[in-house]
Tab-separated table of C-alpha atoms in Angstrom:
chain	number	residue	atom	x	y	z
S	43	UNK	CA	35.327	-14.672	12.269
S	44	UNK	CA	35.963	-11.425	10.400
S	45	UNK	CA	36.533	-7.937	11.691
S	46	UNK	CA	36.573	-4.749	10.745
S	47	UNK	CA	37.329	-1.377	11.956
S	48	UNK	CA	36.073	1.780	11.752
S	49	UNK	CA	33.797	4.530	12.594
S	50	UNK	CA	30.648	3.258	14.185
S	51	UNK	CA	27.784	6.031	13.173
S	52	UNK	CA	24.986	5.105	15.339
S	53	UNK	CA	26.536	3.850	18.296
S	54	UNK	CA	29.303	6.568	18.083
S	55	UNK	CA	32.044	4.121	19.583
S	56	UNK	CA	34.598	4.832	16.765
S	57	UNK	CA	35.735	1.382	16.817
S	58	UNK	CA	34.506	-2.101	16.820
S	59	UNK	CA	34.731	-5.432	15.539
S	60	UNK	CA	32.529	-7.393	14.279
S	61	UNK	CA	32.871	-11.396	14.731
S	62	UNK	CA	30.175	-13.826	12.215
S	63	UNK	CA	28.754	-16.843	14.009
S	64	UNK	CA	29.727	-19.933	13.449
S	65	UNK	CA	28.119	-21.532	10.596
S	66	UNK	CA	26.099	-24.171	11.974
S	67	UNK	CA	24.321	-22.325	14.555
S	68	UNK	CA	23.620	-19.794	11.458
S	69	UNK	CA	21.815	-22.858	9.561
S	70	UNK	CA	19.602	-23.641	12.608
S	71	UNK	CA	18.265	-19.940	13.000
S	72	UNK	CA	14.554	-19.656	12.064
S	73	UNK	CA	14.949	-17.551	9.215
S	74	UNK	CA	18.237	-18.527	7.147
S	75	UNK	CA	16.754	-17.794	3.697
S	76	UNK	CA	18.050	-13.980	2.965
S	77	UNK	CA	15.359	-13.235	0.378
S	78	UNK	CA	12.524	-12.639	2.844
S	79	UNK	CA	14.009	-9.148	2.846
S	80	UNK	CA	12.879	-8.957	-0.880
S	81	UNK	CA	9.666	-10.221	0.464
S	82	UNK	CA	8.981	-7.643	2.797
S	83	UNK	CA	10.066	-4.915	-0.154
S	84	UNK	CA	7.949	-5.996	-2.890
S	85	UNK	CA	4.517	-7.452	-1.278
S	86	UNK	CA	4.424	-4.655	1.031
S	87	UNK	CA	2.112	-5.438	3.027
S	88	UNK	CA	1.062	-8.467	2.730
S	89	UNK	CA	3.956	-9.832	3.811
S	90	UNK	CA	2.736	-9.233	7.228
S	91	UNK	CA	0.793	-12.122	6.709
S	92	UNK	CA	3.317	-14.321	7.250
S	93	UNK	CA	3.494	-12.293	10.758
S	94	UNK	CA	0.389	-12.628	12.011
S	95	UNK	CA	0.399	-16.464	11.195
S	96	UNK	CA	2.709	-16.671	14.218
S	97	UNK	CA	-0.496	-15.913	17.064
S	98	UNK	CA	-4.057	-17.134	17.252
S	99	UNK	CA	-6.865	-15.715	15.910
S	100	UNK	CA	-10.330	-16.036	17.032
S	101	UNK	CA	-12.133	-14.836	14.204
S	102	UNK	CA	-9.532	-14.383	10.104
S	103	UNK	CA	-8.896	-11.286	9.314
S	104	UNK	CA	-10.476	-10.305	5.808
S	105	UNK	CA	-7.334	-8.111	5.090
S	106	UNK	CA	-3.625	-6.742	6.008
S	107	UNK	CA	-4.406	-3.114	5.258
S	108	UNK	CA	-7.493	-2.398	3.381
S	109	UNK	CA	-6.701	1.260	3.095
S	110	UNK	CA	-3.361	3.321	2.431
S	111	UNK	CA	-4.787	6.678	3.888
S	112	UNK	CA	-4.834	7.613	7.595
S	113	UNK	CA	-5.950	5.987	10.081
S	114	UNK	CA	-5.020	2.751	9.231
S	115	UNK	CA	-6.469	-0.542	10.257
S	116	UNK	CA	-4.311	-3.479	10.019
S	117	UNK	CA	-5.693	-6.877	10.185
S	118	UNK	CA	-9.462	-6.028	9.155
S	119	UNK	CA	-12.315	-7.560	10.194
S	120	UNK	CA	-9.848	-10.319	12.556
S	121	UNK	CA	-10.589	-11.073	16.196
S	122	UNK	CA	-8.363	-11.831	18.939
S	123	UNK	CA	-7.390	-11.771	22.820
S	124	UNK	CA	-3.249	-10.978	24.414
S	125	UNK	CA	-3.674	-13.461	27.385
S	126	UNK	CA	-4.975	-15.780	25.399
S	127	UNK	CA	-1.988	-15.821	22.590
S	128	UNK	CA	0.463	-15.847	25.266
S	129	UNK	CA	-1.159	-18.079	28.101
S	130	UNK	CA	-3.803	-20.662	27.170
S	131	UNK	CA	-2.685	-21.349	23.049
S	132	UNK	CA	0.811	-23.259	25.024
S	133	UNK	CA	-1.357	-24.688	27.226
S	134	UNK	CA	-3.049	-25.949	25.318
S	135	UNK	CA	0.166	-27.323	22.980
S	136	UNK	CA	1.136	-29.469	26.665
S	137	UNK	CA	3.671	-25.934	27.745
S	138	UNK	CA	1.254	-25.531	31.217
S	139	UNK	CA	4.466	-27.219	33.607
S	140	UNK	CA	7.034	-25.310	31.095
S	141	UNK	CA	8.925	-22.298	33.707
S	142	UNK	CA	7.204	-19.006	31.790
S	143	UNK	CA	9.109	-16.814	34.458
S	144	UNK	CA	11.706	-16.446	36.166
S	145	UNK	CA	12.352	-13.555	38.401
S	146	UNK	CA	15.237	-12.118	40.295
S	147	UNK	CA	14.781	-9.216	42.913
S	148	UNK	CA	16.870	-6.592	43.954
S	149	UNK	CA	18.215	-8.186	46.649
S	150	UNK	CA	18.154	-11.796	45.171
S	151	UNK	CA	14.791	-12.931	46.247
S	152	UNK	CA	13.605	-15.287	42.877
S	153	UNK	CA	10.240	-16.638	42.377
S	154	UNK	CA	9.322	-18.588	39.436
S	155	UNK	CA	5.761	-19.070	37.369
S	156	UNK	CA	4.826	-22.008	34.956
S	157	UNK	CA	2.443	-21.329	32.544
S	158	UNK	CA	-0.268	-22.701	34.773
S	159	UNK	CA	1.052	-20.619	37.516
S	160	UNK	CA	0.611	-17.970	35.220
S	161	UNK	CA	-2.707	-18.747	33.999
S	162	UNK	CA	-4.537	-19.012	37.727
S	163	UNK	CA	-3.221	-15.980	38.943
S	164	UNK	CA	-3.954	-14.066	35.240
S	165	UNK	CA	-7.593	-15.704	35.623
S	166	UNK	CA	-7.471	-14.366	39.468
S	167	UNK	CA	-7.176	-10.868	38.944
S	168	UNK	CA	-8.678	-10.573	36.268
S	169	UNK	CA	-11.761	-12.175	38.101
S	170	UNK	CA	-10.821	-9.755	40.859
S	171	UNK	CA	-10.579	-6.852	37.735
S	172	UNK	CA	-13.960	-7.325	37.071
S	173	UNK	CA	-15.331	-7.221	40.562
S	174	UNK	CA	-13.892	-3.822	41.285
S	175	UNK	CA	-16.396	-2.734	37.962
S	176	UNK	CA	-13.913	-2.838	35.785
S	177	UNK	CA	-15.274	-3.193	32.023
S	178	UNK	CA	-14.422	-4.005	28.622
S	179	UNK	CA	-12.727	-0.398	27.224
S	180	UNK	CA	-12.204	1.061	30.930
S	181	UNK	CA	-8.099	2.502	31.210
S	182	UNK	CA	-6.270	0.693	33.684
S	183	UNK	CA	-3.060	2.524	35.206
S	184	UNK	CA	-0.437	0.487	36.146
S	185	UNK	CA	2.196	2.112	38.393
S	186	UNK	CA	5.026	-0.632	39.134
S	187	UNK	CA	8.122	-1.639	39.484
S	188	UNK	CA	9.278	-4.907	37.421
S	189	UNK	CA	7.388	-6.827	39.266
S	190	UNK	CA	5.451	-10.042	38.154
S	191	UNK	CA	2.370	-8.817	39.618
S	192	UNK	CA	3.189	-6.178	36.417
S	193	UNK	CA	3.006	-8.483	33.867
S	194	UNK	CA	0.309	-10.517	35.561
S	195	UNK	CA	-1.803	-7.416	35.756
S	196	UNK	CA	-1.680	-6.579	32.101
S	197	UNK	CA	-2.217	-10.075	31.046
S	198	UNK	CA	-5.112	-9.978	33.379
S	199	UNK	CA	-6.114	-6.430	31.891
S	200	UNK	CA	-5.822	-7.463	28.563
S	201	UNK	CA	-8.216	-10.759	29.311
S	202	UNK	CA	-11.416	-9.060	30.028
S	203	UNK	CA	-10.514	-6.069	27.113
S	204	UNK	CA	-9.039	-3.932	29.349
S	205	UNK	CA	-6.143	-1.344	27.605
S	206	UNK	CA	-3.673	-0.989	30.285
S	207	UNK	CA	-1.968	2.064	30.389
S	208	UNK	CA	2.114	1.696	31.908
S	209	UNK	CA	3.224	4.510	34.088
S	210	UNK	CA	7.075	4.326	34.433
S	211	UNK	CA	7.635	3.581	38.511
S	212	UNK	CA	10.460	6.273	38.656
S	213	UNK	CA	7.911	9.005	37.787
S	214	UNK	CA	6.603	11.670	40.431
S	215	UNK	CA	3.131	12.051	41.285
S	216	UNK	CA	2.625	15.217	39.347
S	217	UNK	CA	3.752	12.922	36.280
S	218	UNK	CA	1.194	10.638	37.498
S	219	UNK	CA	-1.220	12.462	37.658
S	220	UNK	CA	-0.736	13.340	33.851
S	221	UNK	CA	-1.439	10.464	32.984
S	222	UNK	CA	-3.949	9.390	34.336
S	223	UNK	CA	-5.875	12.739	33.327
S	224	UNK	CA	-4.521	11.592	29.548
S	225	UNK	CA	-5.780	8.118	30.067
S	226	UNK	CA	-8.815	9.007	31.356
S	227	UNK	CA	-8.179	6.133	33.556
S	228	UNK	CA	-10.474	5.235	36.853
S	229	UNK	CA	-8.815	2.595	38.501
S	230	UNK	CA	-5.052	2.155	39.624
S	231	UNK	CA	-2.660	-0.816	40.466
S	232	UNK	CA	0.724	-0.048	42.444
S	233	UNK	CA	2.462	-1.245	44.970
S	234	UNK	CA	3.942	-0.106	48.306
S	235	UNK	CA	7.270	0.411	47.103
S	236	UNK	CA	10.737	-1.249	45.959
S	237	UNK	CA	14.002	-1.483	46.143
S	238	UNK	CA	16.473	0.388	43.830
S	239	UNK	CA	20.139	0.970	44.096
S	240	UNK	CA	19.392	-0.503	47.582
S	241	UNK	CA	17.367	1.996	48.996
S	242	UNK	CA	13.382	1.874	49.691
S	243	UNK	CA	11.402	3.220	47.227
S	244	UNK	CA	8.002	4.149	48.100
S	245	UNK	CA	5.164	4.255	45.902
S	246	UNK	CA	1.925	4.234	47.918
S	247	UNK	CA	2.281	7.833	48.867
S	248	UNK	CA	3.081	9.311	45.654
S	249	UNK	CA	-0.173	7.324	44.600
S	250	UNK	CA	-1.987	8.524	47.360
S	251	UNK	CA	-0.508	12.363	45.588
S	252	UNK	CA	-1.791	12.142	42.570
S	253	UNK	CA	-4.996	11.269	43.048
S	254	UNK	CA	-5.119	14.180	45.012
S	255	UNK	CA	-3.683	15.877	41.910
S	256	UNK	CA	-5.401	14.458	39.221
S	257	UNK	CA	-9.335	16.566	38.417
S	258	UNK	CA	-9.858	12.972	37.510
S	259	UNK	CA	-12.339	10.422	40.026
S	260	UNK	CA	-10.550	7.144	40.749
S	261	UNK	CA	-13.256	4.862	41.500
S	262	UNK	CA	-10.338	1.968	42.715
S	263	UNK	CA	-6.811	1.272	43.851
S	264	UNK	CA	-5.435	-1.857	43.816
S	265	UNK	CA	-2.629	-2.083	46.531
S	266	UNK	CA	0.507	-5.139	45.894
S	267	UNK	CA	2.508	-5.221	49.074
S	268	UNK	CA	5.273	-5.763	47.327
S	269	UNK	CA	7.464	-3.997	50.833
S	270	UNK	CA	4.875	-5.452	52.908
S	271	UNK	CA	4.019	-1.628	54.485
S	272	UNK	CA	0.766	-1.355	53.302
S	273	UNK	CA	-1.621	0.328	56.013
S	274	UNK	CA	-4.126	2.746	56.388
S	275	UNK	CA	-6.194	1.351	53.425
S	276	UNK	CA	-8.873	3.773	52.498
S	277	UNK	CA	-12.277	2.667	51.765
S	278	UNK	CA	-12.063	1.732	47.427
S	279	UNK	CA	-8.167	0.736	47.831
S	280	UNK	CA	-7.753	-3.047	48.075
S	281	UNK	CA	-4.144	-5.366	48.389
S	282	UNK	CA	-3.665	-7.472	45.492
S	283	UNK	CA	-2.900	-10.815	47.873
S	284	UNK	CA	-7.015	-10.368	49.431
S	285	UNK	CA	-8.037	-9.741	45.730
S	286	UNK	CA	-6.474	-12.177	44.308
S	287	UNK	CA	-7.573	-14.732	47.593
S	288	UNK	CA	-11.333	-13.867	47.100
S	289	UNK	CA	-11.272	-15.141	43.528
S	290	UNK	CA	-9.150	-18.383	44.155
S	291	UNK	CA	-9.872	-20.810	41.256
S	292	UNK	CA	-11.843	-18.330	38.911
S	293	UNK	CA	-12.040	-19.081	35.329
S	294	UNK	CA	-12.519	-15.709	33.005
S	295	UNK	CA	-12.820	-16.675	29.037
S	296	UNK	CA	-10.939	-14.630	27.752
S	297	UNK	CA	-12.695	-11.438	25.610
S	298	UNK	CA	-12.493	-11.169	21.804
S	299	UNK	CA	-11.423	-7.953	20.966
S	300	UNK	CA	-10.854	-6.758	17.172
S	301	UNK	CA	-7.526	-6.196	15.906
S	302	UNK	CA	-8.043	-2.223	15.695
S	303	UNK	CA	-8.776	-2.564	19.166
S	304	UNK	CA	-6.302	-0.557	21.980
S	305	UNK	CA	-4.203	-2.712	23.930
S	306	UNK	CA	-2.171	-0.556	25.708
S	307	UNK	CA	-1.537	2.661	25.790
S	308	UNK	CA	2.264	4.753	26.591
S	309	UNK	CA	3.175	8.326	27.146
S	310	UNK	CA	6.166	9.565	25.488
S	311	UNK	CA	8.394	11.060	28.740
S	312	UNK	CA	7.420	14.361	28.037
S	313	UNK	CA	11.233	16.305	27.865
S	314	UNK	CA	9.794	18.729	25.108
S	315	UNK	CA	6.860	19.086	25.921
S	316	UNK	CA	3.536	17.860	27.255
S	317	UNK	CA	3.487	13.515	27.282
S	318	UNK	CA	2.239	12.093	24.241
S	319	UNK	CA	-0.837	9.512	24.577
S	320	UNK	CA	0.979	6.754	21.984
S	321	UNK	CA	-1.717	3.125	22.143
S	322	UNK	CA	-0.490	0.294	20.319
S	323	UNK	CA	-3.442	-1.850	19.087
S	324	UNK	CA	-3.965	-5.531	19.753
S	325	UNK	CA	-3.508	-7.281	16.580
S	326	UNK	CA	-0.598	-5.453	14.982
S	327	UNK	CA	1.493	-5.298	18.081
S	328	UNK	CA	1.035	-9.032	18.995
S	329	UNK	CA	1.703	-9.917	14.968
S	330	UNK	CA	4.853	-7.862	15.072
S	331	UNK	CA	6.466	-8.884	18.665
S	332	UNK	CA	6.022	-12.316	17.826
S	333	UNK	CA	7.212	-12.282	14.640
S	334	UNK	CA	9.902	-9.868	15.634
S	335	UNK	CA	11.087	-12.387	18.935
S	336	UNK	CA	11.581	-15.407	16.063
S	337	UNK	CA	12.853	-13.708	13.062
S	338	UNK	CA	15.313	-11.108	15.064
S	339	UNK	CA	15.925	-12.464	18.302
S	340	UNK	CA	15.436	-16.293	16.915
S	341	UNK	CA	13.550	-17.528	20.489
S	342	UNK	CA	12.742	-20.411	20.125
S	343	UNK	CA	10.173	-22.767	22.611
S	344	UNK	CA	12.218	-23.562	25.859
S	345	UNK	CA	14.538	-20.533	25.308
S	346	UNK	CA	15.348	-18.476	27.964
S	347	UNK	CA	14.827	-14.304	27.288
S	348	UNK	CA	16.820	-12.428	29.858
S	349	UNK	CA	15.454	-8.923	30.388
S	350	UNK	CA	16.962	-6.420	32.001
S	351	UNK	CA	15.022	-3.296	30.467
S	352	UNK	CA	11.337	-1.640	31.335
S	353	UNK	CA	8.913	-4.532	30.859
S	354	UNK	CA	6.266	-3.311	28.878
S	355	UNK	CA	9.124	-2.782	26.280
S	356	UNK	CA	9.731	-6.101	26.002
S	357	UNK	CA	6.308	-7.690	25.474
S	358	UNK	CA	5.784	-10.466	23.083
S	359	UNK	CA	2.896	-13.577	22.724
S	360	UNK	CA	5.685	-15.956	21.608
């Protein structure tokens, strides 16, 4: 262990203590050779082939970055599917009974999904979205708290090639309406409500207000009955359980997407002006977060990753 005292310019804590890991622990890390820093400095952008090798491609890319002027096109010519990378390939490798998600609610409720459980429900909801008219490149807005149906909806959208537009559940109806219009989204997945700090927060009413506030027509709204308050559904409103039940056992082939196709979009907070739409593309996003999970977080098969932040800031295909 080595100690250091001094100002921390990034955190502003004033003092800090540096604790080095045991040598035996450091030696078992995924990345142990510090020459990798030189590799990423000296061979850019080809160094990103190392990251691209951590994911599965339907069609291999032809060039890491063919142009050095915007708009940039990473992994040109490559095709892949995010849902396949997050689910199918792990099941094919024998991990179907391994825990994929373990969730605990604000009130202590727990749910556990194996990779096979997750695969089944993602396929069922993907089939349901298609039945509701969602096609490739249609944007599906997800206005949900941190519940298991959120990653299921994300992966279902990715499976059919529909970008998802994630909206923080704490935002108002006005903010949701703005983001629906900005994303040109006709489909909304939300829930009746959730608990936060001991209080019930009702989302269905905010979602319905947002539908009235945006000039953009919403074709369909899917409601997860998280609190059991899904009453008085309109003609274009459906419960999540109803749709999944109707498509029980469905299998949906993952749609090949260009590396440069949009995987999901998110908006900036809007605290300094109108929210700005930010798009994350399939190839670059998956390669970066999967490589980062291995090289920086040092995640390995069988590790448990604790996520207490917003889920959509912490996605990876590992």
